[in-house]
Amino acid sequence: MLVIGLTGGIGAGKSTAAARFAELGAAVIDVDAIGRDVLAPRGRAEREVIDAFGPGILGEDGHIDRAKVAAEVFGRPERLTALEAISHPAINAELEIRLRGLADGGEAQVAVLDMAVLTESRLGQLESGRGYTQVVVVEAPEEVRLPRLLERGLTKEQARARMASQATDRQRRAVADYVIVNDGTAEELSAAVDEVWAGLTGG
């Protein structure tokens, strides 16, 4: 089974591209959603994160409040590294299970790992060799991404801070096998994904 790592900066259109890959027949795995799941009640990483960060990250229900965790790590690289040292192995363990299930079940010939943090981490790089072997990057200029983020309810300052906290386009291109520039219409993005799909699958 071909496994693709799909990434892009916030507001670039990665999720829209992932949806098109799904329409073409790929099994899309939302890695960011798995990241939320491992911190959820009874999630793989919940107890270890609480032990590492203390009761200050808990909500009224006694479980991890993701907003408090975000506030704890944002702008503090050492705290973010500590969180990722716990959560990323848990995410990869879940990816291993899901990819093995897809491969054994023969449900799909192609899996797409939809992930915001690819360039900056080892997410999706599995010791078993089941991880991604091709990288597709979706990018768009800041002047295109910014209005999209404002539509989501972010302020200009929040949007720029989010973009600045992620890998640069240059860093993502350095690991990319395919780059999709999403600075046009939805139809143009769909056509670009189709072209990449043909290159990846030979069809």
Coordinates of N, CA and C in Angstrom, one line a residue:
M1 N 0.8 -1.2 0.0 CA 0.0 0.0 0.0 C 0.9 1.2 0.0
L2 N 0.6 2.2 -0.9 CA 1.3 3.4 -0.9 C 0.8 4.4 0.2
V3 N 1.7 4.9 1.0 CA 1.3 5.8 2.0 C 2.0 7.2 1.8
I4 N 1.1 8.2 1.7 CA 1.5 9.6 1.4 C 1.4 10.5 2.6
G5 N 2.4 11.3 2.8 CA 2.3 12.3 3.8 C 1.8 13.6 3.2
L6 N 0.7 14.1 3.6 CA 0.2 15.4 3.1 C 0.2 16.5 4.1
T7 N 0.9 17.6 3.7 CA 1.1 18.6 4.7 C 1.0 20.0 4.0
G8 N 0.9 21.0 4.9 CA 0.8 22.4 4.4 C 0.6 23.3 5.5
G9 N 1.0 24.6 5.3 CA 0.8 25.6 6.4 C -0.7 25.9 6.6
I10 N -1.0 26.4 7.8 CA -2.4 26.7 8.1 C -3.0 27.7 7.0
G11 N -4.2 27.4 6.6 CA -4.8 28.2 5.6 C -4.4 27.9 4.1
A12 N -3.5 26.9 3.9 CA -3.0 26.7 2.6 C -4.0 25.8 1.8
G13 N -4.9 25.1 2.4 CA -5.8 24.2 1.7 C -5.6 22.8 1.8
K14 N -4.8 22.3 2.8 CA -4.4 20.9 2.9 C -5.6 20.1 3.1
S15 N -6.6 20.5 3.9 CA -7.8 19.7 4.2 C -8.6 19.5 3.0
T16 N -8.7 20.6 2.2 CA -9.5 20.5 0.9 C -8.8 19.5 0.0
A17 N -7.5 19.5 -0.1 CA -6.8 18.6 -0.9 C -7.0 17.2 -0.4
A18 N -7.0 17.0 0.9 CA -7.2 15.7 1.5 C -8.6 15.1 1.1
A19 N -9.6 16.0 1.1 CA -10.9 15.6 0.7 C -11.0 15.1 -0.7
R20 N -10.2 15.8 -1.6 CA -10.2 15.4 -3.0 C -9.5 14.0 -3.1
F21 N -8.4 13.8 -2.4 CA -7.7 12.5 -2.4 C -8.7 11.4 -2.0
A22 N -9.5 11.7 -1.0 CA -10.5 10.7 -0.6 C -11.5 10.4 -1.7
E23 N -11.9 11.4 -2.4 CA -12.8 11.2 -3.5 C -12.2 10.3 -4.6
L24 N -10.9 10.4 -4.7 CA -10.2 9.6 -5.8 C -9.9 8.2 -5.3
G25 N -10.2 7.9 -4.1 CA -10.1 6.5 -3.6 C -9.1 6.3 -2.5
A26 N -8.5 7.3 -2.0 CA -7.5 7.2 -0.9 C -8.2 7.0 0.4
A27 N -7.6 6.3 1.3 CA -8.0 6.2 2.7 C -7.3 7.4 3.4
V28 N -8.0 8.4 3.8 CA -7.4 9.6 4.5 C -7.4 9.4 6.0
I29 N -6.3 9.5 6.6 CA -6.2 9.5 8.1 C -5.8 10.9 8.6
D30 N -6.7 11.4 9.4 CA -6.5 12.7 10.0 C -5.5 12.6 11.2
V31 N -4.3 12.9 11.0 CA -3.3 12.7 12.0 C -3.5 13.7 13.1
D32 N -4.0 14.9 12.8 CA -4.2 15.9 13.8 C -5.4 15.5 14.7
A33 N -6.3 14.8 14.2 CA -7.4 14.3 15.0 C -6.9 13.2 15.9
I34 N -6.0 12.3 15.5 CA -5.4 11.3 16.3 C -4.7 12.0 17.5
G35 N -4.0 13.2 17.2 CA -3.3 13.9 18.2 C -4.3 14.4 19.3
R36 N -5.5 14.7 18.9 CA -6.5 15.1 19.9 C -6.9 13.9 20.7
D37 N -7.1 12.8 20.0 CA -7.6 11.5 20.6 C -6.6 11.0 21.7
V38 N -5.3 11.1 21.4 CA -4.4 10.5 22.4 C -4.4 11.3 23.7
L39 N -4.9 12.6 23.7 CA -4.9 13.4 24.9 C -6.3 13.4 25.5
A40 N -7.3 12.7 24.9 CA -8.6 12.7 25.4 C -8.7 11.7 26.6
P41 N -9.8 11.7 27.3 CA -10.0 10.8 28.4 C -9.7 9.4 28.0
R42 N -8.9 8.7 28.7 CA -8.4 7.3 28.5 C -7.6 7.2 27.2
G43 N -7.2 8.3 26.6 CA -6.3 8.3 25.4 C -4.9 7.8 25.8
R44 N -4.2 7.4 24.8 CA -2.9 6.7 25.0 C -1.9 7.6 25.8
A45 N -2.0 8.9 25.6 CA -1.0 9.8 26.2 C -1.5 10.6 27.4
E46 N -2.8 10.4 27.7 CA -3.5 11.3 28.7 C -2.7 11.3 30.1
R47 N -2.5 10.1 30.6 CA -2.0 10.1 32.0 C -0.5 10.6 32.0
E48 N 0.3 10.3 31.0 CA 1.7 10.7 31.0 C 1.8 12.2 30.8
V49 N 0.9 12.8 30.0 CA 0.9 14.2 29.9 C 0.5 14.9 31.1
I50 N -0.5 14.4 31.8 CA -0.9 15.0 33.1 C 0.2 14.9 34.1
D51 N 0.9 13.8 34.2 CA 2.0 13.6 35.1 C 3.1 14.6 34.8
A52 N 3.4 14.9 33.5 CA 4.5 15.7 33.1 C 4.2 17.2 33.3
F53 N 2.9 17.6 33.1 CA 2.5 19.0 33.1 C 1.8 19.5 34.3
G54 N 1.3 18.5 35.1 CA 0.6 18.9 36.3 C -0.8 19.2 36.2
P55 N -1.5 19.5 37.3 CA -3.0 19.7 37.3 C -3.4 21.0 36.7
G56 N -2.5 21.9 36.4 CA -2.8 23.2 35.8 C -3.4 23.0 34.4
I57 N -3.2 21.9 33.7 CA -3.8 21.7 32.4 C -5.1 21.0 32.4
L58 N -5.7 20.7 33.6 CA -6.9 20.0 33.7 C -8.1 20.9 33.6
G59 N -9.2 20.5 33.0 CA -10.5 21.2 33.0 C -11.3 20.8 34.3
E60 N -12.5 21.3 34.3 CA -13.3 21.0 35.5 C -13.7 19.6 35.6
D61 N -13.7 18.9 34.4 CA -14.0 17.4 34.4 C -12.9 16.5 34.9
G62 N -11.7 17.1 35.2 CA -10.6 16.3 35.6 C -9.8 15.8 34.5
H63 N -10.1 16.1 33.3 CA -9.3 15.6 32.1 C -8.6 16.8 31.5
I64 N -7.8 16.5 30.5 CA -6.9 17.5 29.9 C -7.8 18.5 29.1
D65 N -7.5 19.8 29.4 CA -8.2 20.9 28.6 C -7.2 21.3 27.6
R66 N -7.5 21.0 26.3 CA -6.5 21.2 25.2 C -6.2 22.7 25.1
A67 N -7.1 23.6 25.4 CA -6.8 25.0 25.3 C -5.7 25.4 26.4
K68 N -5.8 24.8 27.5 CA -4.8 25.1 28.6 C -3.4 24.5 28.2
V69 N -3.4 23.3 27.5 CA -2.2 22.8 27.0 C -1.6 23.7 26.0
A70 N -2.4 24.1 25.1 CA -1.9 25.0 24.0 C -1.3 26.3 24.6
A71 N -1.9 26.8 25.6 CA -1.4 28.1 26.2 C -0.1 27.8 26.9
E72 N 0.0 26.6 27.5 CA 1.3 26.1 28.2 C 2.5 26.0 27.2
V73 N 2.2 25.6 26.0 CA 3.4 25.3 25.1 C 3.6 26.4 24.1
F74 N 2.6 27.2 23.8 CA 2.7 28.2 22.7 C 3.8 29.2 23.1
G75 N 4.8 29.4 22.2 CA 5.9 30.3 22.4 C 6.9 29.8 23.4
R76 N 6.8 28.5 23.8 CA 7.8 27.9 24.8 C 8.3 26.6 24.2
P77 N 9.3 26.7 23.4 CA 9.8 25.5 22.6 C 10.1 24.3 23.5
E78 N 10.6 24.6 24.7 CA 11.0 23.5 25.6 C 9.8 22.7 26.1
R79 N 8.7 23.4 26.3 CA 7.5 22.8 26.8 C 6.8 22.0 25.6
L80 N 6.9 22.6 24.4 CA 6.3 22.0 23.2 C 7.1 20.7 23.0
T81 N 8.4 20.7 23.1 CA 9.2 19.5 22.9 C 8.9 18.4 23.9
A82 N 8.6 18.8 25.1 CA 8.2 17.9 26.2 C 6.9 17.2 25.8
L83 N 6.0 18.0 25.3 CA 4.7 17.5 25.0 C 4.8 16.5 23.8
E84 N 5.5 16.9 22.8 CA 5.7 16.1 21.6 C 6.4 14.8 21.9
A85 N 7.3 14.8 22.9 CA 8.1 13.6 23.2 C 7.1 12.5 23.8
I86 N 6.0 13.0 24.3 CA 5.0 12.0 24.9 C 3.9 11.7 23.8
S87 N 3.4 12.8 23.2 CA 2.3 12.6 22.3 C 2.6 11.9 20.9
H88 N 3.8 12.3 20.4 CA 4.1 11.8 19.0 C 4.3 10.3 19.0
P89 N 5.0 9.7 19.9 CA 5.1 8.2 19.9 C 3.7 7.5 20.0
A90 N 2.8 8.2 20.8 CA 1.4 7.6 21.0 C 0.7 7.7 19.6
I91 N 0.9 8.9 18.9 CA 0.2 9.0 17.6 C 0.7 8.0 16.6
N92 N 2.0 7.8 16.6 CA 2.6 6.9 15.7 C 2.2 5.4 16.0
A93 N 2.0 5.1 17.3 CA 1.5 3.8 17.6 C 0.1 3.6 17.1
E94 N -0.7 4.6 17.1 CA -2.1 4.5 16.6 C -2.0 4.4 15.0
L95 N -1.2 5.2 14.4 CA -1.0 5.1 13.0 C -0.6 3.7 12.5
E96 N 0.3 3.1 13.3 CA 0.7 1.8 13.0 C -0.5 0.8 12.9
I97 N -1.3 0.9 13.9 CA -2.5 0.0 14.0 C -3.4 0.3 12.8
R98 N -3.7 1.6 12.5 CA -4.6 1.9 11.4 C -4.1 1.5 10.0
L99 N -2.8 1.8 9.8 CA -2.2 1.4 8.5 C -2.1 -0.1 8.3
R100 N -1.8 -0.8 9.4 CA -1.7 -2.3 9.3 C -3.1 -2.8 9.0
G101 N -4.2 -2.2 9.6 CA -5.5 -2.7 9.4 C -5.9 -2.4 7.9
L102 N -5.6 -1.3 7.4 CA -5.9 -1.0 6.0 C -5.2 -1.9 5.0
A103 N -3.9 -2.2 5.3 CA -3.1 -3.0 4.4 C -3.6 -4.5 4.5
D104 N -3.9 -5.0 5.7 CA -4.4 -6.3 5.9 C -5.8 -6.5 5.3
G105 N -6.6 -5.5 5.4 CA -8.0 -5.6 4.9 C -8.2 -5.3 3.4
G106 N -7.1 -4.8 2.8 CA -7.2 -4.6 1.4 C -8.2 -3.5 1.0
E107 N -8.6 -2.6 1.9 CA -9.6 -1.7 1.7 C -9.2 -0.5 0.8
A108 N -7.9 -0.3 0.7 CA -7.4 0.8 -0.1 C -6.0 0.5 -0.6
Q109 N -5.7 1.0 -1.8 CA -4.3 0.9 -2.3 C -3.4 2.0 -1.9
V110 N -4.1 3.1 -1.5 CA -3.4 4.4 -1.1 C -3.9 4.9 0.2
A111 N -3.0 5.3 1.1 CA -3.4 6.0 2.3 C -2.8 7.3 2.4
V112 N -3.5 8.3 2.8 CA -3.0 9.7 2.9 C -3.0 10.1 4.3
L113 N -1.9 10.5 4.9 CA -1.7 11.0 6.2 C -1.8 12.5 6.2
D114 N -3.0 13.0 6.6 CA -3.3 14.4 6.6 C -2.7 15.0 7.9
M115 N -1.6 15.8 7.8 CA -0.9 16.2 9.0 C -0.3 17.6 8.8
A116 N -0.6 18.4 9.9 CA 0.0 19.7 9.9 C 1.5 19.7 10.1
V117 N 1.9 18.8 11.0 CA 3.3 18.8 11.5 C 4.0 17.6 10.8
L118 N 4.6 17.8 9.7 CA 5.4 16.7 9.0 C 6.8 17.1 9.0
T119 N 7.1 18.3 8.4 CA 8.5 18.7 8.3 C 9.2 18.8 9.7
E120 N 8.4 19.2 10.7 CA 9.0 19.5 12.0 C 9.0 18.3 12.9
S121 N 8.6 17.1 12.4 CA 8.5 16.0 13.4 C 8.8 14.7 12.7
R122 N 8.7 13.6 13.4 CA 8.9 12.3 12.9 C 7.5 11.6 12.8
L123 N 6.4 12.3 12.9 CA 5.1 11.7 12.8 C 5.0 11.1 11.5
G124 N 4.4 9.9 11.5 CA 4.2 9.1 10.2 C 5.4 8.4 9.7
Q125 N 6.6 8.5 10.4 CA 7.8 7.8 10.1 C 7.8 6.6 11.1
L126 N 7.4 5.4 10.6 CA 7.2 4.3 11.5 C 8.3 3.3 11.4
E127 N 8.7 2.7 12.5 CA 9.8 1.8 12.6 C 9.6 0.5 11.7
S128 N 8.3 0.2 11.6 CA 7.9 -1.0 10.8 C 8.1 -0.8 9.3
G129 N 8.3 0.5 8.9 CA 8.4 0.8 7.5 C 7.0 1.0 6.8
R130 N 6.0 1.0 7.6 CA 4.6 1.3 7.0 C 4.3 2.7 6.8
G131 N 5.2 3.6 7.3 CA 4.9 5.1 7.2 C 4.9 5.6 5.8
Y132 N 4.8 6.9 5.7 CA 4.7 7.5 4.4 C 6.1 7.4 3.6
T133 N 6.0 7.3 2.3 CA 7.2 7.2 1.5 C 7.2 8.3 0.4
Q134 N 6.1 9.1 0.3 CA 5.9 10.2 -0.6 C 5.4 11.4 0.2
V135 N 5.8 12.6 -0.1 CA 5.3 13.8 0.6 C 4.7 14.7 -0.5
V136 N 3.5 15.1 -0.2 CA 2.8 16.1 -1.0 C 2.6 17.4 -0.1
V137 N 3.0 18.5 -0.6 CA 2.9 19.8 0.1 C 1.9 20.7 -0.6
V138 N 0.9 21.2 0.2 CA 0.0 22.2 -0.4 C 0.5 23.6 0.2
E139 N 0.7 24.5 -0.7 CA 1.1 25.8 -0.2 C 0.3 26.9 -0.9
A140 N 0.3 28.1 -0.3 CA -0.3 29.3 -0.8 C 0.4 30.5 -0.2
P141 N 0.4 31.6 -1.0 CA 1.1 32.8 -0.4 C 0.3 33.4 0.8
E142 N 1.1 34.1 1.6 CA 0.5 34.6 2.8 C -0.7 35.5 2.5
E143 N -0.7 36.3 1.4 CA -1.8 37.2 1.1 C -3.0 36.4 0.7
V144 N -2.9 35.1 0.4 CA -4.1 34.3 0.1 C -4.5 33.6 1.4
R145 N -3.6 33.1 2.2 CA -3.9 32.4 3.4 C -4.5 33.3 4.5
L146 N -4.1 34.5 4.6 CA -4.5 35.4 5.6 C -6.0 35.6 5.6
P147 N -6.6 36.0 4.4 CA -8.1 36.1 4.4 C -8.8 34.9 4.8
R148 N -8.3 33.7 4.4 CA -9.0 32.4 4.8 C -9.0 32.3 6.3
L149 N -7.9 32.6 6.9 CA -7.8 32.5 8.4 C -8.7 33.5 9.1
L150 N -8.8 34.7 8.5 CA -9.7 35.7 9.1 C -11.2 35.2 9.0
E151 N -11.5 34.5 7.9 CA -12.9 34.0 7.8 C -13.1 32.9 8.9
R152 N -12.1 32.3 9.4 CA -12.2 31.2 10.4 C -12.4 31.9 11.8
G153 N -12.3 33.2 11.9 CA -12.5 33.9 13.1 C -11.2 34.3 13.8
L154 N -10.0 34.1 13.2 CA -8.8 34.5 13.8 C -8.6 36.0 13.5
T155 N -7.9 36.7 14.4 CA -7.4 38.0 14.2 C -6.2 38.0 13.3
K156 N -5.8 39.1 12.7 CA -4.6 39.2 11.9 C -3.4 38.8 12.7
E157 N -3.3 39.2 14.0 CA -2.2 38.9 14.8 C -2.1 37.4 15.1
Q158 N -3.3 36.8 15.4 CA -3.3 35.4 15.7 C -3.0 34.6 14.4
A159 N -3.5 35.0 13.3 CA -3.2 34.3 12.0 C -1.7 34.3 11.7
R160 N -1.1 35.5 11.9 CA 0.3 35.6 11.6 C 1.2 34.9 12.6
A161 N 0.7 34.8 13.8 CA 1.5 34.1 14.8 C 1.4 32.6 14.5
R162 N 0.3 32.1 14.1 CA 0.1 30.7 13.8 C 1.0 30.3 12.6
M163 N 1.0 31.2 11.5 CA 1.8 30.9 10.4 C 3.3 30.9 10.7
A164 N 3.7 31.9 11.6 CA 5.1 32.0 12.0 C 5.6 30.9 12.8
S165 N 4.7 30.2 13.5 CA 5.1 29.1 14.4 C 5.3 27.8 13.6
Q166 N 4.9 27.8 12.4 CA 5.0 26.5 11.6 C 6.3 26.6 10.7
A167 N 6.5 25.5 10.0 CA 7.7 25.4 9.1 C 7.4 26.4 8.0
T168 N 8.5 26.8 7.3 CA 8.4 27.7 6.2 C 8.1 26.9 4.9
D169 N 7.6 27.6 3.9 CA 7.4 27.0 2.6 C 8.7 26.3 2.1
R170 N 9.8 27.0 2.3 CA 11.1 26.5 1.8 C 11.4 25.2 2.6
Q171 N 11.2 25.1 3.8 CA 11.4 23.9 4.6 C 10.5 22.7 4.1
R172 N 9.3 23.1 3.9 CA 8.4 22.0 3.4 C 8.8 21.5 2.0
R173 N 9.1 22.5 1.1 CA 9.5 22.1 -0.2 C 10.7 21.2 -0.2
A174 N 11.6 21.4 0.8 CA 12.8 20.6 0.8 C 12.6 19.1 1.0
V175 N 11.4 18.7 1.6 CA 11.1 17.3 1.8 C 10.0 16.8 0.9
A176 N 9.5 17.7 0.0 CA 8.4 17.4 -0.9 C 8.8 16.6 -2.1
D177 N 7.9 15.6 -2.4 CA 8.0 15.0 -3.7 C 7.1 15.7 -4.7
Y178 N 6.0 16.3 -4.2 CA 5.1 17.0 -5.1 C 4.7 18.3 -4.3
V179 N 4.6 19.4 -5.0 CA 4.1 20.7 -4.4 C 2.9 21.2 -5.2
I180 N 1.8 21.4 -4.5 CA 0.6 22.0 -5.1 C 0.5 23.4 -4.6
V181 N 0.5 24.4 -5.5 CA 0.3 25.8 -5.2 C -1.2 26.1 -5.3
N182 N -1.8 26.4 -4.1 CA -3.3 26.6 -4.1 C -3.5 28.1 -3.9
D183 N -3.4 28.8 -5.0 CA -3.6 30.3 -5.0 C -4.8 30.7 -6.0
G184 N -5.5 29.7 -6.4 CA -6.6 29.9 -7.3 C -7.9 29.4 -6.8
T185 N -8.7 28.8 -7.7 CA -10.1 28.4 -7.4 C -10.0 27.0 -6.8
A186 N -11.2 26.6 -6.3 CA -11.3 25.2 -5.8 C -11.2 24.2 -6.9
E187 N -11.7 24.6 -8.1 CA -11.6 23.7 -9.2 C -10.1 23.5 -9.6
E188 N -9.4 24.5 -9.5 CA -7.9 24.4 -9.9 C -7.2 23.6 -8.9
L189 N -7.6 23.7 -7.6 CA -6.9 22.8 -6.6 C -7.3 21.4 -6.9
S190 N -8.5 21.1 -7.2 CA -9.0 19.8 -7.4 C -8.2 19.2 -8.6
A191 N -8.0 20.0 -9.7 CA -7.3 19.5 -10.9 C -5.9 19.2 -10.5
A192 N -5.3 20.1 -9.7 CA -3.9 19.9 -9.3 C -3.7 18.6 -8.5
V193 N -4.7 18.3 -7.6 CA -4.6 17.0 -6.8 C -4.8 15.8 -7.8
D194 N -5.6 16.0 -8.8 CA -5.8 14.9 -9.7 C -4.5 14.6 -10.5
E195 N -3.8 15.6 -10.8 CA -2.5 15.5 -11.5 C -1.5 14.8 -10.6
V196 N -1.4 15.1 -9.4 CA -0.5 14.5 -8.4 C -0.9 13.0 -8.2
W197 N -2.2 12.8 -8.1 CA -2.7 11.4 -8.0 C -2.3 10.5 -9.1
A198 N -2.4 11.1 -10.3 CA -2.0 10.3 -11.5 C -0.5 10.0 -11.5
G199 N 0.3 11.0 -11.0 CA 1.8 10.8 -10.9 C 2.1 9.7 -9.8
L200 N 1.3 9.7 -8.7 CA 1.6 8.8 -7.7 C 1.2 7.4 -8.0
T201 N 0.0 7.2 -8.7 CA -0.6 5.9 -8.9 C -0.3 5.4 -10.3
G202 N 0.1 6.3 -11.2 CA 0.3 5.9 -12.6 C -1.0 5.7 -13.3
G203 N -2.0 6.4 -12.8 CA -3.3 6.3 -13.5 C -4.1 7.6 -13.4

